[in-house]
């Protein structure tokens, strides 16, 4: 088996996305965001958006793949966090 | 000002690395890792390592830059977590 850069990119994408999944699932399920940091998730979501944009610019499938999934997850968490801050004090 | 893909890459790198900094600083300062997930940080650190490897393979400076810094931070957190699990029950 030849290990191409593409395979390494997808291994990287799978690992970092998988590491983020448990938090995303927990937050989407419980909608509890009290112990999450608004500034951290704002920076992270914006960063993932720019990584996705970067992937599109340089036409890199692994980067587009990883950051599309992570953006949906991170944006969902951020949405719940902002909603809770605005309407439920946390 | 012309926005090049390189600038977008560095904006992305700065944002995602910055979002990770407060947790890294807190953990390195306090060495308290009780509320951190070993499996999450193992996956994340491995993933960042593969992103770094990917950056080197495709000679992408923004990816190398972002993941070098994040790898040092993530690996430090993982080190404290493993140390605490082995010697301090958490």
PDB file of C-alpha atoms in Angstrom:
ATOM      1  CA  UNK A   1       0.000   0.000   0.000  1.00  0.00           C
ATOM      2  CA  UNK A   2       1.346   3.398  -0.967  1.00  0.00           C
ATOM      3  CA  UNK A   3       0.685   6.174   1.539  1.00  0.00           C
ATOM      4  CA  UNK A   4      -0.188   9.257  -0.484  1.00  0.00           C
ATOM      5  CA  UNK A   5      -0.464  12.785   0.983  1.00  0.00           C
ATOM      6  CA  UNK A   6      -4.197  12.485   0.298  1.00  0.00           C
ATOM      7  CA  UNK A   7      -4.493   9.483   2.638  1.00  0.00           C
ATOM      8  CA  UNK A   8      -2.553  11.358   5.342  1.00  0.00           C
ATOM      9  CA  UNK A   9      -4.914  14.309   4.910  1.00  0.00           C
ATOM     10  CA  UNK A  10      -7.981  12.118   5.357  1.00  0.00           C
ATOM     11  CA  UNK A  11      -6.485  10.347   8.384  1.00  0.00           C
ATOM     12  CA  UNK A  12      -5.820  13.796   9.901  1.00  0.00           C
ATOM     13  CA  UNK A  13      -9.333  14.989   9.016  1.00  0.00           C
ATOM     14  CA  UNK A  14     -10.960  11.880  10.502  1.00  0.00           C
ATOM     15  CA  UNK A  15      -8.973  12.099  13.745  1.00  0.00           C
ATOM     16  CA  UNK A  16      -9.539  15.804  14.478  1.00  0.00           C
ATOM     17  CA  UNK A  17     -13.226  15.609  13.494  1.00  0.00           C
ATOM     18  CA  UNK A  18     -13.716  12.458  15.590  1.00  0.00           C
ATOM     19  CA  UNK A  19     -12.107  14.162  18.595  1.00  0.00           C
ATOM     20  CA  UNK A  20     -14.698  16.929  18.350  1.00  0.00           C
ATOM     21  CA  UNK A  21     -17.731  14.639  17.916  1.00  0.00           C
ATOM     22  CA  UNK A  22     -18.440  13.622  21.560  1.00  0.00           C
ATOM     23  CA  UNK A  23     -18.683  17.280  22.678  1.00  0.00           C
ATOM     24  CA  UNK A  24     -20.888  18.135  19.696  1.00  0.00           C
ATOM     25  CA  UNK A  25     -23.220  15.166  20.267  1.00  0.00           C
ATOM     26  CA  UNK A  26     -23.467  15.933  24.005  1.00  0.00           C
ATOM     27  CA  UNK A  27     -24.278  19.602  23.403  1.00  0.00           C
ATOM     28  CA  UNK A  28     -26.792  18.972  20.614  1.00  0.00           C
ATOM     29  CA  UNK A  29     -28.505  16.322  22.773  1.00  0.00           C
ATOM     30  CA  UNK A  30     -28.630  18.175  26.071  1.00  0.00           C
ATOM     31  CA  UNK A  31     -28.543  21.773  24.753  1.00  0.00           C
ATOM     32  CA  UNK A  32     -26.554  22.486  27.940  1.00  0.00           C
ATOM     33  CA  UNK A  33     -23.764  24.963  27.186  1.00  0.00           C
ATOM     34  CA  UNK A  34     -23.090  26.396  30.643  1.00  0.00           C
ATOM     35  CA  UNK A  35     -19.554  25.028  30.927  1.00  0.00           C
ATOM     36  CA  UNK A  36     -18.581  26.003  27.369  1.00  0.00           C
ATOM     37  CA  UNK A  37     -16.717  29.200  26.558  1.00  0.00           C
ATOM     38  CA  UNK A  38     -18.464  31.622  24.181  1.00  0.00           C
ATOM     39  CA  UNK A  39     -15.212  33.302  23.110  1.00  0.00           C
ATOM     40  CA  UNK A  40     -13.491  29.965  22.496  1.00  0.00           C
ATOM     41  CA  UNK A  41     -16.326  28.649  20.305  1.00  0.00           C
ATOM     42  CA  UNK A  42     -16.635  31.964  18.461  1.00  0.00           C
ATOM     43  CA  UNK A  43     -12.918  31.943  17.562  1.00  0.00           C
ATOM     44  CA  UNK A  44     -12.993  28.242  16.728  1.00  0.00           C
ATOM     45  CA  UNK A  45     -16.080  28.460  14.486  1.00  0.00           C
ATOM     46  CA  UNK A  46     -14.650  31.489  12.655  1.00  0.00           C
ATOM     47  CA  UNK A  47     -11.323  29.663  12.279  1.00  0.00           C
ATOM     48  CA  UNK A  48     -12.935  26.534  10.867  1.00  0.00           C
ATOM     49  CA  UNK A  49     -14.882  28.730   8.416  1.00  0.00           C
ATOM     50  CA  UNK A  50     -11.616  30.271   7.212  1.00  0.00           C
ATOM     51  CA  UNK A  51      -9.987  26.827   6.927  1.00  0.00           C
ATOM     52  CA  UNK A  52     -12.924  25.748   4.752  1.00  0.00           C
ATOM     53  CA  UNK A  53     -12.506  28.873   2.616  1.00  0.00           C
ATOM     54  CA  UNK A  54      -8.783  28.140   2.396  1.00  0.00           C
ATOM     55  CA  UNK A  55      -9.495  24.548   1.292  1.00  0.00           C
ATOM     56  CA  UNK A  56     -11.784  25.828  -1.452  1.00  0.00           C
ATOM     57  CA  UNK A  57      -9.150  28.374  -2.598  1.00  0.00           C
ATOM     58  CA  UNK A  58      -6.354  25.798  -2.868  1.00  0.00           C
ATOM     59  CA  UNK A  59      -8.793  23.064  -4.056  1.00  0.00           C
ATOM     60  CA  UNK A  60      -7.824  20.659  -1.281  1.00  0.00           C
ATOM     61  CA  UNK A  61     -10.447  17.935  -0.755  1.00  0.00           C
ATOM     62  CA  UNK A  62      -9.203  16.723   2.652  1.00  0.00           C
ATOM     63  CA  UNK A  63      -9.326  20.253   4.091  1.00  0.00           C
ATOM     64  CA  UNK A  64     -12.787  20.914   2.580  1.00  0.00           C
ATOM     65  CA  UNK A  65     -14.102  17.569   3.858  1.00  0.00           C
ATOM     66  CA  UNK A  66     -12.787  17.973   7.426  1.00  0.00           C
ATOM     67  CA  UNK A  67     -13.821  21.576   7.863  1.00  0.00           C
ATOM     68  CA  UNK A  68     -17.308  21.221   6.347  1.00  0.00           C
ATOM     69  CA  UNK A  69     -18.224  18.621   8.970  1.00  0.00           C
ATOM     70  CA  UNK A  70     -16.500  20.463  11.817  1.00  0.00           C
ATOM     71  CA  UNK A  71     -18.114  23.771  10.798  1.00  0.00           C
ATOM     72  CA  UNK A  72     -21.621  22.301  11.044  1.00  0.00           C
ATOM     73  CA  UNK A  73     -20.814  20.828  14.474  1.00  0.00           C
ATOM     74  CA  UNK A  74     -19.042  23.921  15.825  1.00  0.00           C
ATOM     75  CA  UNK A  75     -21.724  26.271  14.482  1.00  0.00           C
ATOM     76  CA  UNK A  76     -24.450  24.153  16.125  1.00  0.00           C
ATOM     77  CA  UNK A  77     -22.687  24.354  19.511  1.00  0.00           C
ATOM     78  CA  UNK A  78     -22.167  28.104  19.055  1.00  0.00           C
ATOM     79  CA  UNK A  79     -25.835  28.534  18.114  1.00  0.00           C
ATOM     80  CA  UNK A  80     -26.999  26.807  21.323  1.00  0.00           C
ATOM     81  CA  UNK A  81     -24.475  28.800  23.369  1.00  0.00           C
ATOM     82  CA  UNK A  82     -25.628  32.164  21.961  1.00  0.00           C
ATOM     83  CA  UNK A  83     -29.286  31.157  22.353  1.00  0.00           C
ATOM     84  CA  UNK A  84     -28.701  30.179  26.004  1.00  0.00           C
ATOM     85  CA  UNK A  85     -26.731  33.359  26.743  1.00  0.00           C
ATOM     86  CA  UNK A  86     -29.468  35.516  25.235  1.00  0.00           C
ATOM     87  CA  UNK A  87     -32.526  33.748  26.616  1.00  0.00           C
ATOM     88  CA  UNK A  88     -31.401  31.547  29.514  1.00  0.00           C
ATOM     89  CA  UNK A  89     -28.460  33.354  31.154  1.00  0.00           C
ATOM     90  CA  UNK A  90     -25.780  30.826  30.159  1.00  0.00           C
TER      91      UNK A  90
ATOM     92  CA  UNK B   1      -5.235  45.073  -0.326  1.00  0.00           C
ATOM     93  CA  UNK B   2      -5.412  41.789  -2.174  1.00  0.00           C
ATOM     94  CA  UNK B   3      -6.613  38.839  -0.124  1.00  0.00           C
ATOM     95  CA  UNK B   4      -4.476  35.878  -1.145  1.00  0.00           C
ATOM     96  CA  UNK B   5      -5.210  32.262  -0.188  1.00  0.00           C
ATOM     97  CA  UNK B   6      -2.080  32.483   1.970  1.00  0.00           C
ATOM     98  CA  UNK B   7      -3.599  35.304   4.062  1.00  0.00           C
ATOM     99  CA  UNK B   8      -6.822  33.311   4.486  1.00  0.00           C
ATOM    100  CA  UNK B   9      -4.746  30.322   5.619  1.00  0.00           C
ATOM    101  CA  UNK B  10      -2.954  32.389   8.256  1.00  0.00           C
ATOM    102  CA  UNK B  11      -6.203  33.972   9.465  1.00  0.00           C
ATOM    103  CA  UNK B  12      -7.643  30.460   9.837  1.00  0.00           C
ATOM    104  CA  UNK B  13      -4.489  29.237  11.583  1.00  0.00           C
ATOM    105  CA  UNK B  14      -4.461  32.175  14.003  1.00  0.00           C
ATOM    106  CA  UNK B  15      -8.150  31.790  14.890  1.00  0.00           C
ATOM    107  CA  UNK B  16      -8.158  28.037  15.540  1.00  0.00           C
ATOM    108  CA  UNK B  17      -4.855  28.171  17.440  1.00  0.00           C
ATOM    109  CA  UNK B  18      -6.062  31.162  19.499  1.00  0.00           C
ATOM    110  CA  UNK B  19      -9.270  29.303  20.380  1.00  0.00           C
ATOM    111  CA  UNK B  20      -7.175  26.477  21.818  1.00  0.00           C
ATOM    112  CA  UNK B  21      -4.775  28.699  23.809  1.00  0.00           C
ATOM    113  CA  UNK B  22      -6.868  29.448  26.968  1.00  0.00           C
ATOM    114  CA  UNK B  23      -7.392  25.710  27.680  1.00  0.00           C
ATOM    115  CA  UNK B  24      -3.707  24.993  27.038  1.00  0.00           C
ATOM    116  CA  UNK B  25      -2.532  27.843  29.304  1.00  0.00           C
ATOM    117  CA  UNK B  26      -4.964  26.828  32.056  1.00  0.00           C
ATOM    118  CA  UNK B  27      -3.862  23.176  31.954  1.00  0.00           C
ATOM    119  CA  UNK B  28      -0.127  23.926  31.789  1.00  0.00           C
ATOM    120  CA  UNK B  29      -0.493  26.384  34.700  1.00  0.00           C
ATOM    121  CA  UNK B  30      -2.682  24.289  36.996  1.00  0.00           C
ATOM    122  CA  UNK B  31      -1.703  20.799  35.762  1.00  0.00           C
ATOM    123  CA  UNK B  32      -5.335  19.923  36.567  1.00  0.00           C
ATOM    124  CA  UNK B  33      -6.723  17.581  33.908  1.00  0.00           C
ATOM    125  CA  UNK B  34      -9.587  15.945  35.786  1.00  0.00           C
ATOM    126  CA  UNK B  35     -12.336  17.398  33.589  1.00  0.00           C
ATOM    127  CA  UNK B  36     -10.494  16.686  30.319  1.00  0.00           C
ATOM    128  CA  UNK B  37     -11.178  13.600  28.210  1.00  0.00           C
ATOM    129  CA  UNK B  38      -8.192  11.313  27.591  1.00  0.00           C
ATOM    130  CA  UNK B  39      -9.696   9.800  24.447  1.00  0.00           C
ATOM    131  CA  UNK B  40     -10.584  13.217  23.021  1.00  0.00           C
ATOM    132  CA  UNK B  41      -7.071  14.603  23.546  1.00  0.00           C
ATOM    133  CA  UNK B  42      -5.465  11.405  22.224  1.00  0.00           C
ATOM    134  CA  UNK B  43      -7.484  11.610  18.986  1.00  0.00           C
ATOM    135  CA  UNK B  44      -6.947  15.361  18.701  1.00  0.00           C
ATOM    136  CA  UNK B  45      -3.168  15.214  19.267  1.00  0.00           C
ATOM    137  CA  UNK B  46      -2.800  12.358  16.753  1.00  0.00           C
ATOM    138  CA  UNK B  47      -4.963  14.299  14.282  1.00  0.00           C
ATOM    139  CA  UNK B  48      -2.903  17.483  14.626  1.00  0.00           C
ATOM    140  CA  UNK B  49       0.268  15.414  14.115  1.00  0.00           C
ATOM    141  CA  UNK B  50      -1.166  14.050  10.857  1.00  0.00           C
ATOM    142  CA  UNK B  51      -2.228  17.573   9.737  1.00  0.00           C
ATOM    143  CA  UNK B  52       1.359  18.698  10.345  1.00  0.00           C
ATOM    144  CA  UNK B  53       2.656  15.742   8.338  1.00  0.00           C
ATOM    145  CA  UNK B  54       0.149  16.603   5.604  1.00  0.00           C
ATOM    146  CA  UNK B  55       1.320  20.241   5.588  1.00  0.00           C
ATOM    147  CA  UNK B  56       4.921  19.096   5.151  1.00  0.00           C
ATOM    148  CA  UNK B  57       3.922  16.716   2.314  1.00  0.00           C
ATOM    149  CA  UNK B  58       2.060  19.387   0.338  1.00  0.00           C
ATOM    150  CA  UNK B  59       4.551  22.129   1.405  1.00  0.00           C
ATOM    151  CA  UNK B  60       1.841  24.357   2.880  1.00  0.00           C
ATOM    152  CA  UNK B  61       3.266  26.948   5.277  1.00  0.00           C
ATOM    153  CA  UNK B  62      -0.059  27.963   6.901  1.00  0.00           C
ATOM    154  CA  UNK B  63      -0.874  24.335   7.755  1.00  0.00           C
ATOM    155  CA  UNK B  64       2.655  23.676   9.052  1.00  0.00           C
ATOM    156  CA  UNK B  65       2.595  26.887  11.135  1.00  0.00           C
ATOM    157  CA  UNK B  66      -0.836  26.271  12.707  1.00  0.00           C
ATOM    158  CA  UNK B  67      -0.305  22.612  13.481  1.00  0.00           C
ATOM    159  CA  UNK B  68       3.230  22.970  14.876  1.00  0.00           C
ATOM    160  CA  UNK B  69       1.963  25.345  17.566  1.00  0.00           C
ATOM    161  CA  UNK B  70      -1.211  23.359  18.243  1.00  0.00           C
ATOM    162  CA  UNK B  71       0.731  20.091  18.411  1.00  0.00           C
ATOM    163  CA  UNK B  72       3.017  21.432  21.156  1.00  0.00           C
ATOM    164  CA  UNK B  73      -0.020  22.691  23.123  1.00  0.00           C
ATOM    165  CA  UNK B  74      -2.136  19.555  22.609  1.00  0.00           C
ATOM    166  CA  UNK B  75       0.783  17.228  23.379  1.00  0.00           C
ATOM    167  CA  UNK B  76       1.488  19.151  26.617  1.00  0.00           C
ATOM    168  CA  UNK B  77      -2.124  18.750  27.749  1.00  0.00           C
ATOM    169  CA  UNK B  78      -2.051  15.055  26.797  1.00  0.00           C
ATOM    170  CA  UNK B  79       1.225  14.585  28.687  1.00  0.00           C
ATOM    171  CA  UNK B  80      -0.249  16.066  31.906  1.00  0.00           C
ATOM    172  CA  UNK B  81      -3.434  13.996  31.452  1.00  0.00           C
ATOM    173  CA  UNK B  82      -1.513  10.712  31.029  1.00  0.00           C
ATOM    174  CA  UNK B  83       0.785  11.588  33.944  1.00  0.00           C
ATOM    175  CA  UNK B  84      -2.217  12.335  36.182  1.00  0.00           C
ATOM    176  CA  UNK B  85      -4.056   9.170  35.100  1.00  0.00           C
ATOM    177  CA  UNK B  86      -0.974   7.045  35.823  1.00  0.00           C
ATOM    178  CA  UNK B  87       0.179   8.642  39.078  1.00  0.00           C
ATOM    179  CA  UNK B  88      -2.720  10.648  40.494  1.00  0.00           C
ATOM    180  CA  UNK B  89      -5.917   8.806  39.465  1.00  0.00           C
ATOM    181  CA  UNK B  90      -7.163  11.405  37.007  1.00  0.00           C
TER     182      UNK B  90
END
